[in-house]
Coordinates of N, CA and C in Angstrom, one line a residue:
M1390 N 0.6 -1.1 0.1 CA -0.1 -0.3 0.0 C 1.0 0.8 0.3
A1391 N 2.0 1.6 -0.9 CA 2.9 2.5 -0.4 C 2.1 3.5 -1.3
K1392 N 1.5 3.6 -2.6 CA 1.1 4.6 -3.0 C 0.1 4.8 -2.7
Y1393 N -0.3 4.2 -1.2 CA -1.9 5.1 -0.4 C -0.7 5.8 0.4
S1394 N -1.7 7.0 0.9 CA -1.9 8.1 1.7 C -2.3 7.4 3.2
T1395 N -1.7 7.9 4.3 CA -1.9 7.3 6.2 C -3.1 7.2 6.2
E1396 N -3.3 8.6 5.9 CA -5.2 8.7 6.2 C -5.8 7.4 5.3
F1397 N -5.3 7.3 4.4 CA -6.5 6.2 3.5 C -6.3 5.0 4.3
K1398 N -5.0 4.7 4.3 CA -4.6 3.2 5.6 C -5.2 3.1 6.6
Y1399 N -5.8 4.7 7.5 CA -6.1 4.2 8.5 C -7.5 3.9 8.0
K1400 N -7.9 4.3 7.0 CA -9.4 4.5 7.1 C -9.9 2.8 6.6
V1401 N -9.1 2.3 6.0 CA -9.0 0.7 5.5 C -9.5 0.3 6.4
V1402 N -8.1 0.7 7.6 CA -7.9 -0.6 8.9 C -9.4 -0.5 9.5
E1403 N -9.9 0.9 9.8 CA -10.7 1.2 10.9 C -12.2 0.8 10.5
R1404 N -12.3 0.4 8.9 CA -12.8 -0.2 8.4 C -13.2 -1.7 8.3
Y1405 N -12.0 -2.2 8.7 CA -11.8 -3.8 9.1 C -12.2 -3.6 10.3
L1406 N -12.0 -3.0 11.1 CA -11.8 -3.1 12.8 C -13.2 -3.3 13.1
E1407 N -13.9 -2.1 12.6 CA -15.3 -2.4 12.8 C -15.8 -3.6 13.2
G1408 N -15.4 -5.1 12.4 CA -15.9 -6.3 12.5 C -16.7 -6.3 11.4
N1409 N -17.4 -5.6 10.6 CA -18.1 -6.3 9.8 C -17.8 -6.6 8.5
E1410 N -16.5 -6.5 7.9 CA -16.2 -6.7 6.7 C -15.6 -7.4 6.7
S1411 N -14.9 -8.4 5.5 CA -13.9 -9.1 5.7 C -12.4 -8.7 5.0
Y1412 N -12.1 -9.1 4.7 CA -10.6 -8.6 3.7 C -11.0 -8.2 2.4
E1413 N -11.9 -9.2 2.1 CA -12.2 -9.3 0.8 C -12.8 -8.3 0.3
S1414 N -14.0 -7.8 0.7 CA -14.9 -7.1 0.3 C -14.5 -6.0 0.9
I1415 N -13.9 -5.3 1.8 CA -12.6 -4.2 2.1 C -11.7 -3.8 0.9
A1416 N -11.2 -4.7 0.5 CA -10.4 -5.1 -0.9 C -11.0 -4.2 -2.3
K1417 N -12.6 -5.1 -2.0 CA -13.1 -4.6 -3.6 C -13.7 -3.4 -3.7
I1418 N -14.2 -2.9 -2.2 CA -14.6 -1.4 -2.0 C -13.4 -0.7 -2.5
F1419 N -12.3 -0.6 -1.6 CA -11.1 0.0 -2.2 C -10.6 0.3 -3.2
N1420 N -11.0 -0.9 -3.8 CA -10.1 -0.9 -5.1 C -8.8 -1.8 -4.8
I1421 N -8.6 -2.2 -3.8 CA -7.3 -2.5 -3.7 C -6.9 -4.1 -4.2
P1422 N -5.9 -3.8 -5.3 CA -5.9 -5.8 -5.5 C -5.6 -7.0 -5.2
D1423 N -4.5 -6.7 -3.7 CA -4.1 -7.8 -2.9 C -5.1 -7.6 -1.5
N1424 N -6.0 -8.4 -1.1 CA -6.6 -7.9 0.3 C -5.5 -8.6 1.5
K1425 N -3.9 -9.3 1.1 CA -2.8 -9.6 2.1 C -2.9 -7.9 2.3
L1426 N -2.5 -7.5 1.6 CA -2.0 -5.4 2.4 C -3.3 -5.3 3.0
I1427 N -4.3 -5.4 3.2 CA -4.8 -4.8 4.4 C -4.7 -5.9 5.6
R1428 N -4.6 -6.2 5.4 CA -3.9 -7.7 6.6 C -3.3 -7.1 7.1
V1429 N -1.5 -7.1 6.3 CA -0.5 -6.4 6.8 C -0.7 -5.0 7.7
R1430 N -1.5 -4.1 7.1 CA -1.5 -2.7 7.6 C -2.3 -2.7 8.8
V1431 N -3.5 -3.9 9.3 CA -4.2 -4.2 9.7 C -3.3 -4.8 11.1
N1432 N -2.3 -5.4 10.7 CA -1.5 -6.0 11.9 C -0.5 -5.0 12.7
A1433 N -0.3 -4.3 11.7 CA 0.6 -3.1 11.9 C 0.0 -2.3 12.6
Y1434 N -1.3 -1.8 12.2 CA -1.7 -1.1 13.1 C -2.1 -1.4 14.8
Q1435 N -2.0 -2.4 14.9 CA -2.7 -3.1 15.9 C -1.7 -3.3 16.9
T1436 N -0.3 -3.1 16.3 CA 1.2 -4.0 17.2 C 1.6 -2.5 17.6
L1437 N 1.7 -1.7 16.5 CA 2.9 0.0 16.1 C 1.6 1.1 16.6
G1438 N 0.4 0.8 16.2 CA -0.4 2.2 16.4 C -0.6 2.8 15.1
Y1439 N -1.2 4.4 15.4 CA -1.4 4.8 13.8 C 0.4 4.9 13.5
D1440 N 1.9 4.8 14.0 CA 3.0 5.1 13.2 C 3.2 4.2 13.0
G1441 N 2.4 3.0 12.6 CA 2.7 1.3 11.9 C 1.9 1.6 10.5
L1442 N 1.7 2.5 10.0 CA 0.9 2.8 9.3 C 1.6 3.9 8.1
K1443 N 2.0 5.0 8.7 CA 3.5 5.9 8.0 C 4.2 5.5 7.4
R1444 N 4.3 5.9 6.2 CA 5.9 5.5 5.3 C 6.7 6.2 5.7
S1445 N 7.8 5.5 5.9 CA 9.0 6.2 6.6 C 10.1 6.9 5.6
R1446 N 10.0 7.9 5.5 CA 10.3 8.8 4.5 C 12.4 8.5 4.7
K1447 N 12.6 8.1 5.6 CA 14.1 7.8 5.5 C 14.6 6.5 6.1
K1448 N 15.7 6.2 5.3 CA 15.8 5.0 5.6 C 16.7 4.5 6.5
Q1449 N 15.8 3.1 7.3 CA 16.2 2.9 8.6 C 17.3 1.6 8.1
S1450 N 18.2 1.5 9.1 CA 19.2 0.8 8.7 C 19.6 0.1 10.1
Y1451 N 19.8 -1.2 10.0 CA 20.0 -2.1 11.1 C 21.4 -2.3 11.2
S1452 N 22.0 -2.6 12.3 CA 22.7 -3.4 12.7 C 23.1 -4.6 12.0
V1453 N 24.3 -5.2 12.1 CA 24.2 -6.6 11.6 C 23.7 -7.6 12.9
E1454 N 24.4 -7.1 14.2 CA 23.8 -7.8 15.3 C 22.5 -7.7 15.3
F1455 N 21.5 -7.0 15.2 CA 20.0 -6.4 15.2 C 19.7 -8.0 14.0
K1456 N 20.1 -7.6 13.1 CA 19.8 -8.5 11.7 C 20.2 -10.1 12.3
R1457 N 21.1 -10.5 12.8 CA 21.2 -11.6 13.3 C 20.2 -12.5 14.3
N1458 N 19.7 -10.8 14.8 CA 19.4 -11.6 16.2 C 17.8 -12.1 15.7
A1459 N 16.9 -11.1 14.8 CA 16.2 -11.2 14.0 C 16.1 -12.4 13.6
V1460 N 17.2 -12.8 12.3 CA 17.1 -14.4 11.9 C 17.7 -15.3 13.0
K1461 N 17.8 -15.0 14.4 CA 17.9 -16.4 14.7 C 16.5 -16.5 15.2
L1462 N 15.9 -15.5 15.8 CA 14.7 -15.7 16.5 C 13.7 -16.2 15.5
Y1463 N 13.4 -16.1 14.0 CA 12.6 -16.8 13.2 C 13.5 -18.0 12.9
L1464 N 14.6 -18.2 12.9 CA 14.8 -20.0 12.5 C 14.5 -20.5 13.9
T1465 N 14.9 -19.6 15.2 CA 14.5 -21.1 16.5 C 13.0 -21.1 17.2
E1466 N 12.5 -19.7 16.4 CA 11.0 -20.2 17.6 C 9.6 -20.3 16.6
E1467 N 10.2 -20.2 15.7 CA 9.4 -20.2 14.4 C 8.0 -19.5 14.3
W1468 N 8.2 -18.1 14.6 CA 7.7 -17.1 14.4 C 7.6 -16.8 12.8
S1469 N 6.3 -16.3 12.2 CA 5.5 -15.8 11.1 C 6.7 -14.7 10.6
Y1470 N 6.8 -14.1 9.4 CA 7.8 -12.6 9.7 C 6.9 -12.0 10.1
Q1471 N 5.5 -11.8 10.0 CA 4.5 -10.5 10.4 C 5.3 -10.1 12.0
D1472 N 4.5 -11.4 12.6 CA 4.8 -11.7 14.4 C 5.9 -10.9 14.7
L1473 N 7.2 -11.6 14.0 CA 8.5 -11.2 14.6 C 8.8 -9.6 14.3
A1474 N 8.4 -8.8 12.9 CA 8.3 -7.6 12.7 C 7.6 -7.1 13.6
N1475 N 6.5 -7.7 14.2 CA 5.7 -6.6 15.0 C 6.4 -6.8 16.6
N1476 N 7.0 -7.9 16.8 CA 7.7 -7.7 18.1 C 9.2 -7.0 17.4
L1477 N 9.8 -6.7 17.2 CA 10.7 -6.3 16.7 C 10.7 -4.5 16.4
G1478 N 9.3 -4.3 16.2 CA 9.0 -2.3 15.5 C 9.4 -2.3 14.5
I1479 N 9.5 -3.5 13.3 CA 9.5 -2.9 11.6 C 8.4 -3.7 11.4
T1480 N 8.4 -2.3 10.6 CA 6.8 -1.8 9.7 C 6.6 -3.0 8.4
N1481 N 7.9 -3.2 8.1 CA 8.0 -4.2 6.8 C 8.5 -5.7 6.8
P1482 N 7.6 -6.4 6.9 CA 8.1 -7.7 7.3 C 8.7 -8.4 6.5
S1483 N 8.7 -7.8 5.3 CA 9.1 -8.8 3.8 C 11.0 -8.4 4.4
M1484 N 11.5 -7.7 4.9 CA 12.8 -7.2 5.2 C 13.0 -8.3 5.8
I1485 N 12.5 -8.6 6.9 CA 13.0 -10.4 7.8 C 13.5 -11.3 6.9
C1486 N 12.4 -11.2 5.7 CA 12.6 -12.4 5.0 C 13.8 -12.5 4.4
T1487 N 13.9 -10.8 4.1 CA 15.1 -10.9 2.8 C 16.4 -11.3 3.9
W1488 N 16.4 -10.8 5.4 CA 17.5 -11.1 5.7 C 17.7 -12.9 5.9
V1489 N 16.9 -13.2 6.0 CA 17.1 -15.2 6.0 C 17.5 -15.5 4.8
G1490 N 16.8 -15.2 3.4 CA 17.7 -15.5 2.8 C 19.0 -15.3 2.4
K1491 N 19.2 -13.8 2.4 CA 20.9 -13.8 2.2 C 21.3 -14.6 3.9
Y1492 N 21.1 -14.7 5.3 CA 21.6 -15.4 5.5 C 21.9 -16.8 5.3
R1493 N 20.9 -17.9 4.9 CA 20.8 -19.2 4.3 C 21.7 -19.2 2.9
K1494 N 21.7 -18.3 2.2 CA 22.9 -18.1 0.6 C 24.4 -18.3 1.5
H1495 N 24.1 -17.1 2.7 CA 25.8 -16.7 2.4 C 26.4 -16.1 4.2
G1496 N 25.3 -16.7 5.0 CA 26.1 -16.2 6.4 C 25.9 -15.4 6.5
I1497 N 26.8 -15.5 7.9 CA 26.8 -14.0 8.8 C 27.6 -12.7 7.8
E1498 N 28.1 -13.1 6.8 CA 28.3 -11.8 5.8 C 27.4 -11.7 4.4
G1499 N 26.2 -12.4 4.9 CA 25.3 -11.8 4.0 C 24.7 -10.7 4.6
L1500 N 24.6 -10.7 5.9 CA 24.0 -9.4 6.8 C 24.3 -8.3 7.0
E1501 N 25.7 -8.3 6.6 CA 26.8 -7.0 6.1 C 26.3 -6.1 5.2
P1502 N 26.0 -4.9 5.7 CA 25.9 -3.6 4.7 C 27.2 -3.6 3.2
K1503 N 26.6 -3.6 2.4 CA 27.6 -3.6 1.3 C 27.7 -2.1 0.5
K1504 N 29.0 -2.0 0.2 CA 29.2 -0.9 -0.1 C 29.1 -0.6 -1.6
L1505 N 28.3 0.4 -2.3 CA 28.0 0.9 -3.5 C 28.0 1.1 -4.0
G1506 N 28.1 1.1 -5.6 CA 28.9 2.1 -6.6 C 30.0 1.0 -6.4
R1507 N 30.7 1.7 -7.9 CA 32.0 1.3 -8.6 C 33.0 1.0 -7.8
P1508 N 33.6 0.6 -7.5 CA 34.9 0.2 -6.2 C 36.3 1.8 -7.2
S1509 N 36.6 2.6 -6.5 CA 37.6 2.7 -6.7 C 39.1 2.0 -7.1
N1510 N 39.6 2.8 -7.9 CA 40.7 2.3 -8.9 C 42.1 2.7 -7.7
M1511 N 41.6 4.4 -7.9 CA 42.4 5.3 -7.3 C 43.5 4.6 -6.1
T1512 N 43.0 3.6 -5.3 CA 43.2 3.4 -3.8 C 44.5 2.2 -4.3
K1513 N 44.1 1.6 -5.3 CA 45.1 0.5 -6.0 C 46.6 1.1 -6.4
K1514 N 46.1 1.9 -7.3 CA 47.2 2.5 -8.1 C 48.4 2.8 -6.8
Y1515 N 47.5 3.9 -6.3 CA 48.1 4.5 -5.2 C 49.3 3.2 -4.2
K1516 N 48.6 2.8 -3.9 CA 49.3 1.3 -3.1 C 50.4 0.9 -3.9
T1517 N 50.4 0.4 -5.7 CA 51.0 -0.1 -5.9 C 52.4 0.5 -6.2
A1518 N 52.1 1.9 -6.3 CA 52.7 3.1 -6.7 C 53.8 3.1 -5.4
S1519 N 53.2 3.0 -3.9 CA 53.8 3.2 -2.7 C 54.6 2.5 -3.0
K1520 N 54.6 1.1 -2.9 CA 55.1 -0.1 -2.5 C 56.4 0.1 -3.6
S1521 N 56.9 0.3 -4.7 CA 57.5 0.5 -5.7 C 58.5 1.5 -5.5
K1522 N 57.7 2.3 -4.6 CA 58.3 4.0 -4.3 C 59.3 3.3 -3.0
D1523 N 58.7 2.4 -2.1 CA 59.4 1.8 -1.2 C 60.6 1.1 -1.4
K1524 N 60.7 0.2 -2.0 CA 61.7 -0.7 -2.3 C 63.0 -0.3 -2.7
E1525 N 64.0 -0.8 -1.6 CA 65.2 -0.2 -2.2 C 66.0 -1.6 -3.1
Y1526 N 66.6 -0.7 -3.9 CA 67.7 -2.0 -4.6 C 69.3 -1.8 -4.5
T1527 N 69.6 -2.9 -4.5 CA 71.3 -2.6 -4.7 C 71.6 -2.6 -5.5
K1528 N 73.2 -2.1 -5.4 CA 73.5 -1.5 -6.3 C 74.1 -2.2 -7.6
E1529 N 73.8 -3.4 -8.0 CA 73.6 -4.2 -9.0 C 72.5 -3.9 -9.8
E1530 N 71.2 -3.8 -8.7 CA 70.0 -4.0 -9.9 C 70.1 -2.4 -9.9
Q1531 N 70.4 -1.4 -9.4 CA 70.1 -0.3 -10.0 C 71.2 0.0 -11.5
D1532 N 72.7 -1.0 -11.1 CA 73.3 -0.9 -12.3 C 72.2 -1.2 -13.6
R1533 N 71.9 -2.2 -13.8 CA 71.1 -3.4 -14.8 C 69.9 -2.5 -14.9
I1534 N 69.0 -2.1 -14.0 CA 68.5 -1.0 -14.4 C 68.6 0.1 -14.9
K1535 N 69.8 0.8 -15.1 CA 70.4 2.0 -16.4 C 70.6 1.4 -17.3
E1536 N 71.1 0.5 -17.1 CA 71.6 -0.3 -18.6 C 70.3 -0.6 -19.5
L1537 N 69.3 -1.2 -18.6 CA 68.5 -1.1 -19.7 C 67.3 0.0 -20.3
E1538 N 67.4 0.8 -19.2 CA 66.8 2.2 -19.6 C 67.5 2.8 -21.0
D1539 N 68.9 2.9 -20.6 CA 69.3 3.4 -21.7 C 69.2 2.3 -22.9
Q1540 N 69.5 1.2 -23.0 CA 68.9 -0.1 -24.4 C 67.6 0.4 -24.8
V1541 N 66.8 0.7 -24.0 CA 65.3 1.3 -24.4 C 65.0 2.3 -25.1
Y1542 N 66.3 3.2 -24.3 CA 65.7 4.7 -25.1 C 66.7 4.2 -26.5
W1543 N 67.7 3.7 -26.5 CA 68.1 3.6 -28.2 C 67.7 3.0 -29.0
L1544 N 67.1 1.7 -28.6 CA 65.8 0.9 -29.6 C 64.9 1.8 -30.1
Q1545 N 64.3 2.8 -29.1 CA 62.9 3.7 -29.6 C 63.6 4.4 -30.2
M1546 N 65.1 4.8 -30.1 CA 65.6 6.1 -31.3 C 65.4 5.2 -32.9
E1547 N 66.0 4.0 -32.7 CA 66.2 3.5 -33.8 C 64.9 3.1 -34.3
V1548 N 64.0 2.6 -34.2 CA 62.5 3.0 -34.4 C 62.0 3.6 -35.0
D1549 N 62.5 4.4 -34.1 CA 61.3 6.4 -34.9 C 63.0 6.5 -36.1
F1550 N 63.8 6.7 -36.3 CA 64.8 6.6 -37.2 C 64.1 5.5 -38.7
L1551 N 63.5 4.6 -38.0 CA 63.4 3.6 -39.6 C 61.8 4.3 -40.1
K1552 N 61.3 4.8 -39.0 CA 59.8 4.8 -39.5 C 59.9 6.1 -40.0
K1553 N 60.7 7.0 -39.7 CA 61.5 8.2 -40.6 C 61.5 8.2 -42.0
K1554 N 62.2 7.2 -41.9 CA 63.0 6.8 -43.2 C 62.2 5.7 -44.2
K1555 N 61.3 5.5 -43.7 CA 60.1 4.8 -44.8 C 59.4 5.9 -45.2
E1556 N 59.1 6.8 -44.3 CA 58.1 7.9 -44.7 C 58.1 8.7 -45.8
L1557 N 60.2 9.4 -45.3 CA 60.7 9.8 -46.7 C 60.8 9.0 -48.0
R1558 N 60.6 7.9 -47.9 CA 60.8 7.0 -49.3 C 59.7 6.9 -49.9
Q1559 N 58.5 7.1 -48.8 CA 57.1 6.9 -49.9 C 56.7 8.5 -50.2
R1560 N 56.9 9.7 -49.8 CA 57.0 10.8 -49.8 C 57.6 11.1 -51.2
G1561 N 59.4 10.2 -51.8 CA 60.0 10.1 -52.7 C 59.1 9.5 -54.2
K1562 N 58.8 8.1 -53.4 CA 57.7 7.7 -54.9 C 56.6 8.6 -55.3
L1563 N 56.0 9.6 -54.2 CA 54.8 9.5 -54.7 C 54.9 10.8 -55.4
K1564 N 56.0 11.8 -55.0 CA 57.0 12.8 -56.4 C 57.3 12.3 -57.5
K1565 N 57.8 11.2 -57.6 CA 58.2 10.4 -58.5 C 56.6 10.4 -59.7
K1566 N 55.8 9.8 -59.2 CA 54.5 9.6 -60.2 C 53.8 10.7 -60.1
K1567 N 53.9 11.5 -60.0 CA 53.3 12.9 -60.3 C 54.2 13.7 -61.6

């Protein structure tokens, strides 16, 4: 019933609590597609009062310990999701269902909050750069690095020279054809 106002939800709940009509008949009267929505709201109203019908505008976050205790209660006490949500003061019983599913699939790690978004590559680059700077080289290693750097420089110069020579030959052939 997220698309319904709190006043509308209260009106529906009051109508049911008068005791004259069933969930199905109230769902037809108010054009609500599923009578389960009414049952959940009535239950929330009975346990949490008017606040149980309000839609929370801020995201409620729960600790891993709270989630673990809720899952433990569900698995050991054989309570329904709705009953457990009522006892813990949670307005959305399907949240407990999600926690139980994650716990069964991943264990306690499944209840821990996940970082959102794409992981940063900056920290990885920074860590590898700092590792290479921290390493001390022996005198032989430093000499070998210098020798290889010189060799790379001269090979790059040779490649550049050969590319330029090839380019000049192609230009000369084009001039002769014209």
